[in-house]
């Protein structure tokens, strides 16, 4: 159940059997969430954090006219709102983009685990730092990358994040989101995303079809995206 | 809600909308088409190019387009 989460941690540092046991012990039973459901609305007082087991979640904020900006995608194994442990409520909402399976952790249990296993506390801190690094990369995309490079970058980033859990390889991955969701990630309109997807397809780089990303030329895709995965901190070392 | 498809015809040829969007009415579909055209024009202008020859055709089924929006109609040129 927590294999994706453990894989994500173990890429960055050793996790002992005792630590693994503590993680297993703190989780509530898993729950299924239907697609398009907001599971954490902004501003609501929270006493649990959510671990994503399967599916895709996103963090988003809306303007009054209904425009939505998704600021991060969450893949299986992401501790999606570890932030609420210290923030107590979120300034943004968290929504299921596809059908998801999640497990929550009560904040009092999280506190007990962190006190008994300070190294896990640091690893959870690392996870929120990683979220911040991803946000910075998205700011760069939204502010500076061209439309085609933005789309390419999101495909590259998601590929690496899924590959950690064995859910992607060099040829592609299942990616069950819509072009409208992509548009909300990328600050583009769905029609514009569709046009850029056609360009990427015709350039022989990548095709997004039937809920799957088919990568035809990974090096070319990473080149057009200016994708350098250092911001995902994939090195294993004591933390 | 109705499923509207936004097919694009412009400089890079025809781009079919296979996904479509659920929207309440034709007015909402027109707003969506306007935003789409303006977004594409803006991106092209940033690359130093302005091509107003494109259009979006909005379909709500197999019949003729319910909206045809020429790029030139989406912006006021002073």
PDB file of C-alpha atoms in Angstrom:
ATOM      1  CA  UNK A   1       0.000   0.000   0.000  1.00  0.00           C
ATOM      2  CA  UNK A   2       2.820   2.445   0.790  1.00  0.00           C
ATOM      3  CA  UNK A   3       5.306   1.032  -1.727  1.00  0.00           C
ATOM      4  CA  UNK A   4       5.223   4.166  -3.895  1.00  0.00           C
ATOM      5  CA  UNK A   5       5.842   6.363  -0.864  1.00  0.00           C
ATOM      6  CA  UNK A   6       8.714   4.177   0.345  1.00  0.00           C
ATOM      7  CA  UNK A   7      10.232   4.167  -3.160  1.00  0.00           C
ATOM      8  CA  UNK A   8      10.117   7.944  -3.194  1.00  0.00           C
ATOM      9  CA  UNK A   9      11.851   8.166   0.200  1.00  0.00           C
ATOM     10  CA  UNK A  10      14.436   5.480  -0.573  1.00  0.00           C
ATOM     11  CA  UNK A  11      15.631   7.254  -3.715  1.00  0.00           C
ATOM     12  CA  UNK A  12      16.772  10.065  -1.398  1.00  0.00           C
ATOM     13  CA  UNK A  13      17.933   8.248   1.768  1.00  0.00           C
ATOM     14  CA  UNK A  14      17.971   4.912   3.609  1.00  0.00           C
ATOM     15  CA  UNK A  15      14.746   4.078   5.450  1.00  0.00           C
ATOM     16  CA  UNK A  16      15.142   1.469   8.191  1.00  0.00           C
ATOM     17  CA  UNK A  17      12.671  -1.395   8.768  1.00  0.00           C
ATOM     18  CA  UNK A  18      11.655   0.312  12.065  1.00  0.00           C
ATOM     19  CA  UNK A  19      10.934   3.566  10.221  1.00  0.00           C
ATOM     20  CA  UNK A  20       8.963   1.665   7.584  1.00  0.00           C
ATOM     21  CA  UNK A  21       6.912   0.028  10.357  1.00  0.00           C
ATOM     22  CA  UNK A  22       6.235   3.425  11.952  1.00  0.00           C
ATOM     23  CA  UNK A  23       4.970   4.786   8.612  1.00  0.00           C
ATOM     24  CA  UNK A  24       2.688   1.767   8.126  1.00  0.00           C
ATOM     25  CA  UNK A  25       1.366   2.123  11.658  1.00  0.00           C
ATOM     26  CA  UNK A  26       0.387   5.770  11.394  1.00  0.00           C
ATOM     27  CA  UNK A  27      -1.943   5.460   8.382  1.00  0.00           C
ATOM     28  CA  UNK A  28      -5.732   5.231   8.492  1.00  0.00           C
ATOM     29  CA  UNK A  29      -7.324   2.625   6.172  1.00  0.00           C
ATOM     30  CA  UNK A  30      -7.294   3.629   2.483  1.00  0.00           C
ATOM     31  CA  UNK A  31     -10.251   5.419   0.927  1.00  0.00           C
ATOM     32  CA  UNK A  32     -11.325   5.625  -2.734  1.00  0.00           C
ATOM     33  CA  UNK A  33     -11.984   9.106  -4.129  1.00  0.00           C
ATOM     34  CA  UNK A  34     -13.877   9.698  -7.412  1.00  0.00           C
ATOM     35  CA  UNK A  35     -12.321  11.873 -10.135  1.00  0.00           C
ATOM     36  CA  UNK A  36     -12.977  15.641  -9.999  1.00  0.00           C
ATOM     37  CA  UNK A  37     -13.712  15.647  -6.266  1.00  0.00           C
ATOM     38  CA  UNK A  38     -12.119  18.370  -4.133  1.00  0.00           C
ATOM     39  CA  UNK A  39     -10.906  16.463  -1.084  1.00  0.00           C
ATOM     40  CA  UNK A  40      -9.411  19.401   0.803  1.00  0.00           C
ATOM     41  CA  UNK A  41     -11.157  22.751   0.330  1.00  0.00           C
ATOM     42  CA  UNK A  42      -9.105  25.874   1.051  1.00  0.00           C
ATOM     43  CA  UNK A  43      -9.562  27.392   4.493  1.00  0.00           C
ATOM     44  CA  UNK A  44     -10.969  24.321   6.251  1.00  0.00           C
ATOM     45  CA  UNK A  45      -9.371  23.424   9.588  1.00  0.00           C
ATOM     46  CA  UNK A  46      -7.474  20.148   9.187  1.00  0.00           C
ATOM     47  CA  UNK A  47      -6.350  17.513  11.664  1.00  0.00           C
ATOM     48  CA  UNK A  48      -5.124  14.948   9.128  1.00  0.00           C
ATOM     49  CA  UNK A  49      -2.614  14.902   6.268  1.00  0.00           C
ATOM     50  CA  UNK A  50      -3.206  12.957   3.049  1.00  0.00           C
ATOM     51  CA  UNK A  51      -0.904  10.387   1.452  1.00  0.00           C
ATOM     52  CA  UNK A  52      -1.720   9.644  -2.192  1.00  0.00           C
ATOM     53  CA  UNK A  53      -1.567   5.885  -2.856  1.00  0.00           C
ATOM     54  CA  UNK A  54      -2.896   5.709  -6.436  1.00  0.00           C
ATOM     55  CA  UNK A  55      -4.157   8.230  -8.993  1.00  0.00           C
ATOM     56  CA  UNK A  56      -3.425  11.901  -9.564  1.00  0.00           C
ATOM     57  CA  UNK A  57      -4.201  14.831  -7.270  1.00  0.00           C
ATOM     58  CA  UNK A  58      -3.620  18.531  -7.873  1.00  0.00           C
ATOM     59  CA  UNK A  59      -3.328  21.696  -5.806  1.00  0.00           C
ATOM     60  CA  UNK A  60      -5.228  24.647  -7.240  1.00  0.00           C
ATOM     61  CA  UNK A  61      -6.481  28.158  -6.671  1.00  0.00           C
ATOM     62  CA  UNK A  62      -9.356  29.904  -8.468  1.00  0.00           C
ATOM     63  CA  UNK A  63     -10.070  33.498  -9.396  1.00  0.00           C
ATOM     64  CA  UNK A  64     -13.572  34.965  -9.092  1.00  0.00           C
ATOM     65  CA  UNK A  65     -14.234  34.567 -12.831  1.00  0.00           C
ATOM     66  CA  UNK A  66     -13.672  30.831 -12.517  1.00  0.00           C
ATOM     67  CA  UNK A  67     -10.129  30.763 -13.962  1.00  0.00           C
ATOM     68  CA  UNK A  68      -8.169  28.057 -12.233  1.00  0.00           C
ATOM     69  CA  UNK A  69      -4.430  27.671 -11.791  1.00  0.00           C
ATOM     70  CA  UNK A  70      -3.149  24.247 -10.826  1.00  0.00           C
ATOM     71  CA  UNK A  71       0.143  24.793  -9.026  1.00  0.00           C
ATOM     72  CA  UNK A  72       1.332  21.209  -8.648  1.00  0.00           C
ATOM     73  CA  UNK A  73       0.360  17.695  -9.639  1.00  0.00           C
ATOM     74  CA  UNK A  74       0.687  14.861  -7.142  1.00  0.00           C
ATOM     75  CA  UNK A  75       1.639  11.373  -8.224  1.00  0.00           C
ATOM     76  CA  UNK A  76       1.275   8.104  -6.261  1.00  0.00           C
ATOM     77  CA  UNK A  77       3.514   8.137  -3.190  1.00  0.00           C
ATOM     78  CA  UNK A  78       3.265  11.903  -2.662  1.00  0.00           C
ATOM     79  CA  UNK A  79       2.398  13.057   0.851  1.00  0.00           C
ATOM     80  CA  UNK A  80       0.065  15.603  -0.702  1.00  0.00           C
ATOM     81  CA  UNK A  81      -0.775  17.846   2.208  1.00  0.00           C
ATOM     82  CA  UNK A  82       1.960  17.283   4.704  1.00  0.00           C
ATOM     83  CA  UNK A  83       1.864  21.104   4.731  1.00  0.00           C
ATOM     84  CA  UNK A  84      -1.337  21.120   6.758  1.00  0.00           C
ATOM     85  CA  UNK A  85       0.515  19.598   9.701  1.00  0.00           C
ATOM     86  CA  UNK A  86       2.087  22.988  10.419  1.00  0.00           C
ATOM     87  CA  UNK A  87      -0.293  25.266   8.488  1.00  0.00           C
ATOM     88  CA  UNK A  88      -3.506  23.821  10.085  1.00  0.00           C
ATOM     89  CA  UNK A  89      -5.541  24.884   7.037  1.00  0.00           C
ATOM     90  CA  UNK A  90      -4.544  25.303   3.397  1.00  0.00           C
ATOM     91  CA  UNK A  91      -4.617  28.525   1.355  1.00  0.00           C
ATOM     92  CA  UNK A  92      -5.438  26.404  -1.718  1.00  0.00           C
ATOM     93  CA  UNK A  93      -7.577  23.356  -2.475  1.00  0.00           C
ATOM     94  CA  UNK A  94      -6.579  19.784  -3.283  1.00  0.00           C
ATOM     95  CA  UNK A  95      -8.598  17.856  -5.856  1.00  0.00           C
ATOM     96  CA  UNK A  96      -8.594  14.367  -7.384  1.00  0.00           C
ATOM     97  CA  UNK A  97      -7.966  14.663 -11.144  1.00  0.00           C
ATOM     98  CA  UNK A  98      -8.496  10.929 -11.649  1.00  0.00           C
ATOM     99  CA  UNK A  99      -9.993   8.264  -9.434  1.00  0.00           C
ATOM    100  CA  UNK A 100      -7.634   8.117  -6.443  1.00  0.00           C
ATOM    101  CA  UNK A 101      -6.862   5.978  -3.452  1.00  0.00           C
ATOM    102  CA  UNK A 102      -5.642   7.918  -0.430  1.00  0.00           C
ATOM    103  CA  UNK A 103      -4.769   7.232   3.207  1.00  0.00           C
ATOM    104  CA  UNK A 104      -4.911   9.940   5.827  1.00  0.00           C
ATOM    105  CA  UNK A 105      -2.688  10.328   8.888  1.00  0.00           C
ATOM    106  CA  UNK A 106      -3.950  12.071  11.991  1.00  0.00           C
ATOM    107  CA  UNK A 107      -1.724  14.992  12.931  1.00  0.00           C
ATOM    108  CA  UNK A 108      -1.343  13.741  16.515  1.00  0.00           C
ATOM    109  CA  UNK A 109      -0.009  10.428  15.174  1.00  0.00           C
ATOM    110  CA  UNK A 110       2.281  12.225  12.755  1.00  0.00           C
ATOM    111  CA  UNK A 111       3.640  14.212  15.693  1.00  0.00           C
ATOM    112  CA  UNK A 112       4.265  11.052  17.706  1.00  0.00           C
ATOM    113  CA  UNK A 113       6.091   9.422  14.753  1.00  0.00           C
ATOM    114  CA  UNK A 114       8.271  12.478  14.198  1.00  0.00           C
ATOM    115  CA  UNK A 115       9.171  12.595  17.904  1.00  0.00           C
ATOM    116  CA  UNK A 116      10.025   8.883  18.011  1.00  0.00           C
ATOM    117  CA  UNK A 117      11.846   8.964  14.635  1.00  0.00           C
ATOM    118  CA  UNK A 118      13.496  12.371  14.104  1.00  0.00           C
ATOM    119  CA  UNK A 119      15.003  11.157  10.822  1.00  0.00           C
ATOM    120  CA  UNK A 120      11.494  10.596   9.448  1.00  0.00           C
ATOM    121  CA  UNK A 121      10.663  14.124  10.592  1.00  0.00           C
ATOM    122  CA  UNK A 122      13.549  15.382   8.455  1.00  0.00           C
ATOM    123  CA  UNK A 123      12.437  13.254   5.502  1.00  0.00           C
ATOM    124  CA  UNK A 124       8.909  14.731   5.770  1.00  0.00           C
ATOM    125  CA  UNK A 125      10.527  18.188   5.908  1.00  0.00           C
ATOM    126  CA  UNK A 126      12.480  17.215   2.779  1.00  0.00           C
ATOM    127  CA  UNK A 127       9.172  16.325   1.070  1.00  0.00           C
ATOM    128  CA  UNK A 128       7.721  19.795   1.659  1.00  0.00           C
ATOM    129  CA  UNK A 129      11.023  21.350   0.490  1.00  0.00           C
ATOM    130  CA  UNK A 130      10.700  19.243  -2.648  1.00  0.00           C
ATOM    131  CA  UNK A 131       7.167  20.571  -3.197  1.00  0.00           C
ATOM    132  CA  UNK A 132       8.607  24.101  -2.950  1.00  0.00           C
ATOM    133  CA  UNK A 133      11.320  23.233  -5.509  1.00  0.00           C
ATOM    134  CA  UNK A 134       8.655  21.941  -7.896  1.00  0.00           C
ATOM    135  CA  UNK A 135       6.643  25.136  -7.389  1.00  0.00           C
ATOM    136  CA  UNK A 136       9.739  27.208  -8.301  1.00  0.00           C
ATOM    137  CA  UNK A 137      10.174  25.230 -11.500  1.00  0.00           C
ATOM    138  CA  UNK A 138       6.495  25.802 -12.339  1.00  0.00           C
ATOM    139  CA  UNK A 139       6.929  29.553 -11.729  1.00  0.00           C
ATOM    140  CA  UNK A 140       9.799  29.474 -14.226  1.00  0.00           C
ATOM    141  CA  UNK A 141       7.575  27.638 -16.710  1.00  0.00           C
ATOM    142  CA  UNK A 142       4.557  29.888 -16.266  1.00  0.00           C
ATOM    143  CA  UNK A 143       6.599  33.068 -16.317  1.00  0.00           C
ATOM    144  CA  UNK A 144       9.272  32.330 -18.889  1.00  0.00           C
ATOM    145  CA  UNK A 145       8.904  29.118 -20.898  1.00  0.00           C
ATOM    146  CA  UNK A 146       7.171  29.191 -24.289  1.00  0.00           C
ATOM    147  CA  UNK A 147       3.919  27.240 -24.611  1.00  0.00           C
ATOM    148  CA  UNK A 148       5.582  24.280 -26.327  1.00  0.00           C
ATOM    149  CA  UNK A 149       8.433  24.158 -23.838  1.00  0.00           C
ATOM    150  CA  UNK A 150       5.941  24.385 -20.933  1.00  0.00           C
ATOM    151  CA  UNK A 151       3.973  21.373 -22.155  1.00  0.00           C
ATOM    152  CA  UNK A 152       7.191  19.436 -22.834  1.00  0.00           C
ATOM    153  CA  UNK A 153       8.515  20.276 -19.361  1.00  0.00           C
ATOM    154  CA  UNK A 154       5.406  19.012 -17.598  1.00  0.00           C
ATOM    155  CA  UNK A 155       5.643  15.725 -19.514  1.00  0.00           C
ATOM    156  CA  UNK A 156       9.347  15.385 -18.567  1.00  0.00           C
ATOM    157  CA  UNK A 157       8.814  16.231 -14.894  1.00  0.00           C
ATOM    158  CA  UNK A 158       5.861  13.866 -14.518  1.00  0.00           C
ATOM    159  CA  UNK A 159       7.818  11.080 -16.232  1.00  0.00           C
ATOM    160  CA  UNK A 160      10.679  11.296 -13.747  1.00  0.00           C
ATOM    161  CA  UNK A 161       8.369  11.563 -10.734  1.00  0.00           C
ATOM    162  CA  UNK A 162       6.405   8.490 -11.868  1.00  0.00           C
ATOM    163  CA  UNK A 163       9.526   6.553 -12.834  1.00  0.00           C
ATOM    164  CA  UNK A 164      10.667   6.570  -9.194  1.00  0.00           C
ATOM    165  CA  UNK A 165       7.676   4.355  -8.374  1.00  0.00           C
ATOM    166  CA  UNK A 166       8.056   2.213 -11.492  1.00  0.00           C
ATOM    167  CA  UNK A 167       5.033   3.873 -13.122  1.00  0.00           C
ATOM    168  CA  UNK A 168       6.916   5.283 -16.132  1.00  0.00           C
ATOM    169  CA  UNK A 169       9.827   4.417 -18.358  1.00  0.00           C
ATOM    170  CA  UNK A 170      11.646   6.093 -21.260  1.00  0.00           C
ATOM    171  CA  UNK A 171       8.751   5.292 -23.593  1.00  0.00           C
ATOM    172  CA  UNK A 172       5.995   6.893 -21.556  1.00  0.00           C
ATOM    173  CA  UNK A 173       3.367   6.477 -18.857  1.00  0.00           C
ATOM    174  CA  UNK A 174      -0.332   6.373 -18.061  1.00  0.00           C
ATOM    175  CA  UNK A 175      -1.511   9.953 -17.545  1.00  0.00           C
ATOM    176  CA  UNK A 176      -5.270  10.026 -17.072  1.00  0.00           C
ATOM    177  CA  UNK A 177      -5.820  13.776 -17.093  1.00  0.00           C
ATOM    178  CA  UNK A 178      -7.657  15.854 -19.676  1.00  0.00           C
ATOM    179  CA  UNK A 179      -6.317  18.576 -21.946  1.00  0.00           C
ATOM    180  CA  UNK A 180      -8.415  20.991 -19.900  1.00  0.00           C
ATOM    181  CA  UNK A 181      -6.521  19.864 -16.749  1.00  0.00           C
ATOM    182  CA  UNK A 182      -3.228  20.316 -18.598  1.00  0.00           C
ATOM    183  CA  UNK A 183      -4.354  23.805 -19.616  1.00  0.00           C
ATOM    184  CA  UNK A 184      -4.990  24.660 -15.955  1.00  0.00           C
ATOM    185  CA  UNK A 185      -1.487  23.449 -15.052  1.00  0.00           C
ATOM    186  CA  UNK A 186       0.151  25.406 -17.838  1.00  0.00           C
ATOM    187  CA  UNK A 187      -1.703  28.731 -17.834  1.00  0.00           C
ATOM    188  CA  UNK A 188      -2.908  28.092 -21.399  1.00  0.00           C
ATOM    189  CA  UNK A 189      -6.357  27.460 -22.868  1.00  0.00           C
ATOM    190  CA  UNK A 190      -7.378  23.881 -23.760  1.00  0.00           C
ATOM    191  CA  UNK A 191      -7.451  24.818 -27.474  1.00  0.00           C
ATOM    192  CA  UNK A 192      -3.900  26.150 -27.207  1.00  0.00           C
ATOM    193  CA  UNK A 193      -2.752  22.975 -25.423  1.00  0.00           C
ATOM    194  CA  UNK A 194      -4.340  20.922 -28.190  1.00  0.00           C
ATOM    195  CA  UNK A 195      -2.447  22.921 -30.798  1.00  0.00           C
ATOM    196  CA  UNK A 196       0.864  22.562 -28.956  1.00  0.00           C
ATOM    197  CA  UNK A 197       0.252  18.809 -28.602  1.00  0.00           C
ATOM    198  CA  UNK A 198      -0.124  18.625 -32.364  1.00  0.00           C
ATOM    199  CA  UNK A 199       3.207  20.421 -32.831  1.00  0.00           C
ATOM    200  CA  UNK A 200       4.957  18.058 -30.388  1.00  0.00           C
ATOM    201  CA  UNK A 201       3.419  15.079 -32.177  1.00  0.00           C
ATOM    202  CA  UNK A 202       4.397  16.316 -35.634  1.00  0.00           C
ATOM    203  CA  UNK A 203       7.931  17.053 -34.441  1.00  0.00           C
ATOM    204  CA  UNK A 204       8.162  13.359 -33.492  1.00  0.00           C
ATOM    205  CA  UNK A 205       8.750  14.087 -29.783  1.00  0.00           C
ATOM    206  CA  UNK A 206       5.671  12.947 -27.856  1.00  0.00           C
ATOM    207  CA  UNK A 207       2.011  12.041 -28.327  1.00  0.00           C
ATOM    208  CA  UNK A 208      -0.627  12.386 -25.609  1.00  0.00           C
ATOM    209  CA  UNK A 209      -3.456  10.096 -26.559  1.00  0.00           C
ATOM    210  CA  UNK A 210      -5.955   7.855 -24.816  1.00  0.00           C
ATOM    211  CA  UNK A 211      -4.789   8.792 -21.317  1.00  0.00           C
ATOM    212  CA  UNK A 212      -1.183   7.879 -22.074  1.00  0.00           C
ATOM    213  CA  UNK A 213       1.967   9.861 -22.817  1.00  0.00           C
ATOM    214  CA  UNK A 214       3.834   8.134 -25.662  1.00  0.00           C
ATOM    215  CA  UNK A 215       7.406   9.427 -25.755  1.00  0.00           C
ATOM    216  CA  UNK A 216       9.080   9.022 -29.142  1.00  0.00           C
ATOM    217  CA  UNK A 217      12.238  11.058 -28.527  1.00  0.00           C
ATOM    218  CA  UNK A 218      13.037  11.587 -24.844  1.00  0.00           C
ATOM    219  CA  UNK A 219      16.302  13.458 -25.454  1.00  0.00           C
ATOM    220  CA  UNK A 220      14.563  15.788 -27.911  1.00  0.00           C
ATOM    221  CA  UNK A 221      11.668  16.370 -25.503  1.00  0.00           C
ATOM    222  CA  UNK A 222      14.042  17.183 -22.625  1.00  0.00           C
ATOM    223  CA  UNK A 223      15.990  19.522 -24.901  1.00  0.00           C
ATOM    224  CA  UNK A 224      12.945  21.539 -25.960  1.00  0.00           C
ATOM    225  CA  UNK A 225      11.756  21.623 -22.313  1.00  0.00           C
ATOM    226  CA  UNK A 226      15.190  22.615 -20.935  1.00  0.00           C
ATOM    227  CA  UNK A 227      14.524  19.898 -18.392  1.00  0.00           C
ATOM    228  CA  UNK A 228      17.278  19.405 -15.803  1.00  0.00           C
ATOM    229  CA  UNK A 229      16.063  17.122 -12.987  1.00  0.00           C
ATOM    230  CA  UNK A 230      18.441  18.502 -10.320  1.00  0.00           C
ATOM    231  CA  UNK A 231      15.490  20.338  -8.704  1.00  0.00           C
ATOM    232  CA  UNK A 232      13.904  16.942  -7.959  1.00  0.00           C
ATOM    233  CA  UNK A 233      16.851  16.040  -5.676  1.00  0.00           C
ATOM    234  CA  UNK A 234      17.208  12.446  -6.820  1.00  0.00           C
ATOM    235  CA  UNK A 235      20.508  11.758  -5.003  1.00  0.00           C
ATOM    236  CA  UNK A 236      20.662   9.328  -2.114  1.00  0.00           C
ATOM    237  CA  UNK A 237      22.464  10.700   0.938  1.00  0.00           C
ATOM    238  CA  UNK A 238      21.987  11.086   4.699  1.00  0.00           C
ATOM    239  CA  UNK A 239      19.391  13.793   5.368  1.00  0.00           C
TER     240      UNK A 239
ATOM    241  CA  UNK B   1     -24.525  21.047 -20.159  1.00  0.00           C
ATOM    242  CA  UNK B   2     -23.512  20.427 -23.769  1.00  0.00           C
ATOM    243  CA  UNK B   3     -20.278  19.014 -25.113  1.00  0.00           C
ATOM    244  CA  UNK B   4     -18.701  21.584 -27.421  1.00  0.00           C
ATOM    245  CA  UNK B   5     -15.688  20.845 -29.615  1.00  0.00           C
ATOM    246  CA  UNK B   6     -13.322  23.638 -30.571  1.00  0.00           C
ATOM    247  CA  UNK B   7     -11.708  22.879 -33.911  1.00  0.00           C
ATOM    248  CA  UNK B   8      -8.863  25.168 -34.849  1.00  0.00           C
ATOM    249  CA  UNK B   9      -7.773  26.198 -38.345  1.00  0.00           C
ATOM    250  CA  UNK B  10      -4.676  28.381 -38.496  1.00  0.00           C
ATOM    251  CA  UNK B  11      -1.050  28.662 -39.562  1.00  0.00           C
ATOM    252  CA  UNK B  12      -0.163  25.111 -38.568  1.00  0.00           C
ATOM    253  CA  UNK B  13      -3.207  23.599 -40.254  1.00  0.00           C
ATOM    254  CA  UNK B  14      -6.274  21.915 -38.799  1.00  0.00           C
ATOM    255  CA  UNK B  15      -6.278  20.876 -35.137  1.00  0.00           C
ATOM    256  CA  UNK B  16      -9.289  18.692 -34.271  1.00  0.00           C
ATOM    257  CA  UNK B  17     -10.622  18.845 -30.717  1.00  0.00           C
ATOM    258  CA  UNK B  18     -11.141  15.227 -29.769  1.00  0.00           C
ATOM    259  CA  UNK B  19     -11.868  15.930 -26.107  1.00  0.00           C
ATOM    260  CA  UNK B  20     -14.376  18.796 -26.157  1.00  0.00           C
ATOM    261  CA  UNK B  21     -15.654  20.735 -23.135  1.00  0.00           C
ATOM    262  CA  UNK B  22     -18.919  20.543 -21.221  1.00  0.00           C
ATOM    263  CA  UNK B  23     -20.360  24.058 -21.078  1.00  0.00           C
ATOM    264  CA  UNK B  24     -23.797  25.438 -20.138  1.00  0.00           C
ATOM    265  CA  UNK B  25     -24.677  27.192 -23.424  1.00  0.00           C
ATOM    266  CA  UNK B  26     -23.518  28.726 -26.700  1.00  0.00           C
ATOM    267  CA  UNK B  27     -22.639  32.003 -24.970  1.00  0.00           C
ATOM    268  CA  UNK B  28     -20.206  30.162 -22.684  1.00  0.00           C
ATOM    269  CA  UNK B  29     -18.781  28.355 -25.710  1.00  0.00           C
ATOM    270  CA  UNK B  30     -18.253  31.696 -27.448  1.00  0.00           C
ATOM    271  CA  UNK B  31     -16.391  33.065 -24.377  1.00  0.00           C
ATOM    272  CA  UNK B  32     -14.228  29.947 -24.395  1.00  0.00           C
ATOM    273  CA  UNK B  33     -13.463  30.350 -28.111  1.00  0.00           C
ATOM    274  CA  UNK B  34     -12.595  34.045 -27.611  1.00  0.00           C
ATOM    275  CA  UNK B  35     -10.183  33.221 -24.774  1.00  0.00           C
ATOM    276  CA  UNK B  36      -8.613  30.482 -26.887  1.00  0.00           C
ATOM    277  CA  UNK B  37      -8.041  32.713 -29.903  1.00  0.00           C
ATOM    278  CA  UNK B  38      -6.660  35.552 -27.788  1.00  0.00           C
ATOM    279  CA  UNK B  39      -4.316  33.162 -25.977  1.00  0.00           C
ATOM    280  CA  UNK B  40      -2.926  31.778 -29.227  1.00  0.00           C
ATOM    281  CA  UNK B  41      -2.532  35.226 -30.808  1.00  0.00           C
ATOM    282  CA  UNK B  42      -0.769  36.503 -27.663  1.00  0.00           C
ATOM    283  CA  UNK B  43       1.680  33.596 -27.702  1.00  0.00           C
ATOM    284  CA  UNK B  44       2.461  34.162 -31.381  1.00  0.00           C
ATOM    285  CA  UNK B  45       2.959  37.891 -30.841  1.00  0.00           C
ATOM    286  CA  UNK B  46       5.530  37.079 -28.142  1.00  0.00           C
ATOM    287  CA  UNK B  47       7.403  35.188 -30.850  1.00  0.00           C
ATOM    288  CA  UNK B  48       7.187  38.244 -33.119  1.00  0.00           C
ATOM    289  CA  UNK B  49       4.445  36.939 -35.388  1.00  0.00           C
ATOM    290  CA  UNK B  50       0.821  37.987 -35.924  1.00  0.00           C
ATOM    291  CA  UNK B  51      -1.396  35.858 -38.136  1.00  0.00           C
ATOM    292  CA  UNK B  52      -5.071  36.779 -38.034  1.00  0.00           C
ATOM    293  CA  UNK B  53      -6.104  34.360 -40.781  1.00  0.00           C
ATOM    294  CA  UNK B  54      -7.115  31.514 -38.483  1.00  0.00           C
ATOM    295  CA  UNK B  55     -10.542  30.585 -37.149  1.00  0.00           C
ATOM    296  CA  UNK B  56     -12.160  28.375 -34.544  1.00  0.00           C
ATOM    297  CA  UNK B  57     -15.243  26.362 -35.404  1.00  0.00           C
ATOM    298  CA  UNK B  58     -17.309  25.276 -32.412  1.00  0.00           C
ATOM    299  CA  UNK B  59     -19.356  22.121 -32.925  1.00  0.00           C
ATOM    300  CA  UNK B  60     -22.043  20.660 -30.643  1.00  0.00           C
ATOM    301  CA  UNK B  61     -22.556  17.472 -32.646  1.00  0.00           C
ATOM    302  CA  UNK B  62     -22.335  16.261 -36.213  1.00  0.00           C
ATOM    303  CA  UNK B  63     -24.061  19.295 -37.772  1.00  0.00           C
ATOM    304  CA  UNK B  64     -22.531  22.544 -39.012  1.00  0.00           C
ATOM    305  CA  UNK B  65     -20.543  24.706 -36.555  1.00  0.00           C
ATOM    306  CA  UNK B  66     -22.669  26.562 -33.992  1.00  0.00           C
ATOM    307  CA  UNK B  67     -20.003  29.295 -33.863  1.00  0.00           C
ATOM    308  CA  UNK B  68     -17.346  30.299 -36.365  1.00  0.00           C
ATOM    309  CA  UNK B  69     -14.957  32.772 -34.820  1.00  0.00           C
ATOM    310  CA  UNK B  70     -12.345  34.349 -37.085  1.00  0.00           C
ATOM    311  CA  UNK B  71      -9.132  35.364 -35.308  1.00  0.00           C
ATOM    312  CA  UNK B  72      -9.613  38.920 -36.599  1.00  0.00           C
ATOM    313  CA  UNK B  73     -12.963  39.119 -34.752  1.00  0.00           C
ATOM    314  CA  UNK B  74     -11.349  38.268 -31.408  1.00  0.00           C
ATOM    315  CA  UNK B  75      -9.304  41.455 -31.103  1.00  0.00           C
ATOM    316  CA  UNK B  76      -9.945  45.129 -31.666  1.00  0.00           C
ATOM    317  CA  UNK B  77      -7.267  46.686 -33.797  1.00  0.00           C
ATOM    318  CA  UNK B  78      -6.817  50.366 -33.066  1.00  0.00           C
TER     319      UNK B  78
END
